[in-house]
Coordinates of C-alpha atoms in Angstrom, one line a residue:
M1 CA 257.3 53.1 77.4
T2 CA 258.0 55.5 74.4
A3 CA 260.5 58.5 74.5
P4 CA 258.5 61.6 73.7
A5 CA 259.5 63.4 70.3
T6 CA 261.8 66.0 70.6
G7 CA 260.7 68.0 67.8
D8 CA 258.0 67.9 65.1
N9 CA 260.1 65.6 62.7
A10 CA 261.5 63.5 65.7
A11 CA 260.7 59.6 65.0
P12 CA 259.0 57.5 67.7
E13 CA 261.3 55.3 69.6
L14 CA 261.7 51.8 68.0
V15 CA 263.3 50.1 71.1
H16 CA 262.5 50.5 74.6
L17 CA 264.2 49.9 77.8
D18 CA 262.5 48.7 81.3
V19 CA 264.1 48.1 84.6
D20 CA 262.0 46.2 87.2
S21 CA 263.4 44.2 90.0
G22 CA 266.9 43.8 88.7
V23 CA 265.6 42.7 85.1
A24 CA 266.1 45.2 82.0
T25 CA 263.6 44.3 79.3
I26 CA 264.7 45.5 76.0
T27 CA 261.8 45.6 73.6
L28 CA 262.0 45.7 69.8
D29 CA 259.0 47.8 69.0
S30 CA 259.0 48.4 64.9
P31 CA 256.3 45.8 64.0
A32 CA 255.3 47.7 60.9
N33 CA 258.7 46.4 59.2
R34 CA 258.6 43.2 61.3
N35 CA 261.4 44.7 63.5
A36 CA 263.9 44.8 60.8
L37 CA 267.3 46.2 61.8
S38 CA 266.9 49.5 60.5
A39 CA 269.5 52.1 61.2
Q40 CA 267.4 53.8 64.0
L41 CA 266.5 50.4 65.4
R42 CA 270.4 49.4 65.6
R43 CA 271.2 52.7 67.2
E44 CA 268.6 52.2 69.8
L45 CA 269.4 49.0 70.5
L46 CA 272.9 49.3 70.8
A47 CA 272.3 52.4 73.2
H48 CA 269.9 50.6 75.4
L49 CA 272.2 47.5 75.8
D50 CA 274.9 49.7 76.9
A51 CA 272.6 51.5 79.5
A52 CA 271.4 48.0 80.8
I53 CA 275.1 46.6 81.2
A54 CA 276.3 50.0 82.7
D55 CA 273.3 50.1 85.5
D56 CA 274.5 48.3 88.6
A57 CA 270.9 47.6 89.4
V58 CA 270.4 45.2 86.5
R59 CA 271.1 41.7 86.8
V60 CA 269.6 40.0 83.8
V61 CA 268.8 41.3 80.5
V62 CA 265.7 40.0 78.5
L63 CA 265.6 40.8 74.8
T64 CA 262.0 40.7 73.8
H65 CA 259.6 42.2 71.0
T66 CA 256.1 43.5 70.0
G67 CA 254.2 42.5 67.1
R68 CA 254.4 38.8 65.3
V69 CA 258.1 38.9 64.4
F70 CA 260.9 38.9 66.5
C71 CA 263.3 40.3 64.0
A72 CA 263.2 40.0 60.2
G73 CA 267.0 40.7 59.8
M74 CA 268.4 43.9 58.0
D75 CA 266.0 46.5 56.7
L76 CA 266.2 45.7 53.0
K77 CA 264.6 48.9 52.0
E78 CA 267.4 50.8 53.3
S79 CA 270.1 48.6 51.9
R80 CA 268.9 48.8 48.6
G81 CA 271.3 50.8 46.5
A82 CA 273.7 51.7 49.6
G83 CA 277.2 50.8 49.3
A84 CA 279.3 48.2 51.4
Q85 CA 279.8 50.7 54.2
G86 CA 275.8 51.7 54.2
Q87 CA 274.6 48.1 55.2
G88 CA 274.9 48.4 59.0
V89 CA 278.5 46.5 59.0
N90 CA 279.5 48.7 61.7
E91 CA 276.5 48.6 64.3
V92 CA 275.5 44.9 63.8
P93 CA 278.7 43.5 64.9
A94 CA 279.0 45.9 67.8
I95 CA 275.4 44.8 68.7
L96 CA 276.2 41.2 68.5
E97 CA 279.5 41.5 70.5
R98 CA 278.0 43.7 73.2
I99 CA 275.3 40.8 73.7
W100 CA 277.9 38.0 73.6
S101 CA 280.4 39.7 75.9
S102 CA 277.8 41.1 78.2
P103 CA 279.0 40.3 82.0
K104 CA 275.2 40.0 82.5
P105 CA 273.2 37.1 81.1
V106 CA 270.9 38.1 78.1
V107 CA 267.8 36.0 77.5
A108 CA 266.1 36.1 74.2
R109 CA 262.3 35.7 73.9
L110 CA 260.9 35.0 70.7
A111 CA 256.9 34.9 70.2
G112 CA 257.4 34.8 66.5
P113 CA 259.8 34.2 63.8
A114 CA 263.6 35.3 63.4
R115 CA 265.2 35.6 60.2
A116 CA 268.8 36.4 58.8
G117 CA 270.2 39.1 61.3
G118 CA 267.5 38.3 63.7
V119 CA 268.8 34.9 64.5
G120 CA 272.3 36.4 64.7
L121 CA 270.8 38.3 67.8
V122 CA 269.3 35.1 69.4
A123 CA 272.4 33.2 68.8
A124 CA 274.2 36.0 70.4
C125 CA 272.1 35.9 73.5
D126 CA 273.1 33.5 76.5
L127 CA 269.9 31.8 76.7
A128 CA 266.9 31.7 74.3
V129 CA 263.4 30.7 74.6
A130 CA 261.1 30.5 71.9
A131 CA 257.1 29.8 71.2
E132 CA 256.8 26.6 69.5
E133 CA 255.1 28.5 66.5
A134 CA 258.2 30.6 65.9
T135 CA 260.3 30.0 62.9
F136 CA 263.8 30.5 61.9
A137 CA 265.7 30.9 58.5
F138 CA 269.3 31.9 57.2
S139 CA 267.6 33.6 54.3
E140 CA 270.7 35.3 53.2
V141 CA 271.5 33.1 50.1
R142 CA 268.1 33.5 48.6
I143 CA 268.6 37.2 47.9
G144 CA 272.3 37.0 47.0
V145 CA 274.1 37.8 50.0
V146 CA 276.3 35.7 52.5
P147 CA 275.1 35.1 56.3
A148 CA 278.7 36.7 57.3
V149 CA 278.3 38.6 60.3
I150 CA 276.0 36.6 62.0
S151 CA 278.0 33.5 61.6
V152 CA 280.4 34.9 64.0
T153 CA 277.7 34.1 67.1
V154 CA 275.7 31.7 65.2
L155 CA 278.6 28.9 64.3
P156 CA 279.5 28.5 68.0
R157 CA 275.9 27.5 68.9
L158 CA 274.9 25.1 65.9
L159 CA 275.6 21.6 65.0
R160 CA 278.3 21.7 62.0
R161 CA 276.0 19.4 59.8
A162 CA 272.8 21.5 60.7
A163 CA 274.8 24.8 60.1
H164 CA 276.0 23.7 56.6
E165 CA 272.2 22.6 55.6
L166 CA 270.8 25.8 56.9
F167 CA 273.2 28.3 55.8
L168 CA 273.3 26.6 52.1
T169 CA 269.6 25.8 51.5
G170 CA 268.1 28.8 53.5
E171 CA 265.3 26.6 54.3
T172 CA 262.6 27.6 57.3
F173 CA 262.8 25.3 60.4
D174 CA 260.7 25.4 63.7
A175 CA 261.6 26.1 67.4
R176 CA 261.7 22.5 68.0
R177 CA 264.7 21.9 65.7
A178 CA 266.1 25.2 66.5
A179 CA 266.5 23.8 70.2
A180 CA 267.7 20.1 68.7
I181 CA 270.5 22.1 67.0
G182 CA 271.5 24.2 69.8
L183 CA 270.0 27.7 68.6
I184 CA 267.9 28.1 71.2
N185 CA 267.3 26.5 75.0
S186 CA 263.5 25.9 75.0
A187 CA 260.8 25.7 72.7
V188 CA 257.3 25.9 74.7
P189 CA 253.6 26.6 73.6
A190 CA 252.8 30.2 73.2
D191 CA 251.0 30.4 76.5
E192 CA 254.0 29.1 78.4
L193 CA 256.6 31.4 76.8
D194 CA 256.6 34.2 79.4
A195 CA 256.6 31.7 82.5
E196 CA 259.4 29.7 80.9
V197 CA 261.5 33.0 80.2
D198 CA 260.6 33.9 83.9
R199 CA 262.0 30.3 85.1
Y200 CA 265.2 31.0 83.4
V201 CA 265.6 34.8 84.6
Q202 CA 264.9 33.6 88.6
A203 CA 267.3 31.2 88.1
L204 CA 270.0 33.5 86.9
R205 CA 269.1 36.0 89.7
L206 CA 270.5 33.2 92.3
G207 CA 273.8 33.5 90.6
A208 CA 276.2 35.8 91.9
P209 CA 277.0 38.7 89.6
G210 CA 280.8 38.7 89.3
A211 CA 280.4 34.8 89.3
L212 CA 278.2 34.9 86.3
A213 CA 280.2 37.6 84.7
G214 CA 283.3 35.3 85.3
T215 CA 281.9 32.3 84.2
K216 CA 280.8 34.0 81.0
E217 CA 284.2 34.9 80.4
M218 CA 285.4 31.7 80.9
L219 CA 282.8 30.2 78.7
R220 CA 284.2 32.4 75.9
R221 CA 287.9 31.7 76.1
E222 CA 289.9 30.0 73.9
R223 CA 291.3 26.6 75.5
P224 CA 295.0 25.9 75.3
S225 CA 296.2 23.0 73.5
S226 CA 297.6 21.4 76.6
M227 CA 295.4 20.0 79.2
R228 CA 297.8 20.8 82.0
E229 CA 297.8 24.5 81.0
D230 CA 294.0 24.4 81.2
F231 CA 294.0 22.7 84.5
A232 CA 296.3 25.4 85.8
Q233 CA 294.5 28.3 84.4
M234 CA 291.3 27.0 85.6
Q235 CA 292.8 26.3 89.2
D236 CA 294.0 30.1 89.3
L237 CA 290.5 31.1 88.4
S238 CA 288.8 28.8 90.8
A239 CA 291.1 29.6 93.7
R240 CA 290.6 33.6 93.0
Y241 CA 286.8 33.1 93.0
F242 CA 286.8 31.1 96.3
A243 CA 288.8 33.7 98.0
G244 CA 286.7 36.6 96.7
D245 CA 284.1 38.6 98.3
E246 CA 281.2 36.7 96.5
G247 CA 283.0 33.3 97.2
Q248 CA 283.3 34.0 101.0
E249 CA 279.8 35.1 101.2
G250 CA 278.2 32.3 99.4
I251 CA 280.3 29.8 101.6
R252 CA 279.0 31.7 104.7
A253 CA 275.5 31.6 103.7
F254 CA 275.6 27.9 102.9
A255 CA 277.0 27.1 106.3
E256 CA 274.5 29.6 108.0
K257 CA 271.5 28.0 106.0
R258 CA 270.4 31.3 104.5
P259 CA 270.2 32.9 101.1
P260 CA 273.4 34.8 100.0
S261 CA 273.3 38.3 100.1
W262 CA 272.6 39.0 96.3
V263 CA 269.6 36.8 96.0
D264 CA 267.7 39.7 97.5
A265 CA 269.4 42.5 95.8

């Protein structure tokens, strides 16, 4: 789905949003520059994320791509000669934060490589599935820059030793290692990629929307230093959800041996 041009010089849309059966698919579609994070792509990606999150019909978001590359990172042609404020320093954190804090689960689907900022997108997603031939690299140091912004989403995912090695060397690693160090959830043969993504999507759709949002928020929270305080906060959270509309519907559905109302929504 490509947005129609609004004028003679209007650029074609580089990111598409399609919603079907509760699943919002956001597709990076700039294969000519390997889906690099150009200014236009950043603007459109952020707008489509906002639209998907705001849409009550959407239960799960899938981030995918056209072409051979998932995302090559920042558009270096645009970065050349630009000052510090012209390097996407505002949009990229906003994009990563929007994915990370989305109340709806976000699943990354990679049929090809991710580099630098593209790896940051993958790490921001709740779940990520890659074809086995997909590769990854934190290539920033090799062009004289630091993987600073993406570290906010990447470091919570990676084993610390692996983070030091891969951030400092910039070496390329494959999808199986990406799964082993926590960057992605699953590496599968290319012909099984869509089935694996769909498996996760259908599993996520079984969860209650409010409970999924609450669980995501719980996973993001900073834990208190005291176990007693942690238990107290978690007891309160658990009690509120048990007593809430979704919790009560789920309990009734279990007793009545039927799917809860949100499963068919």
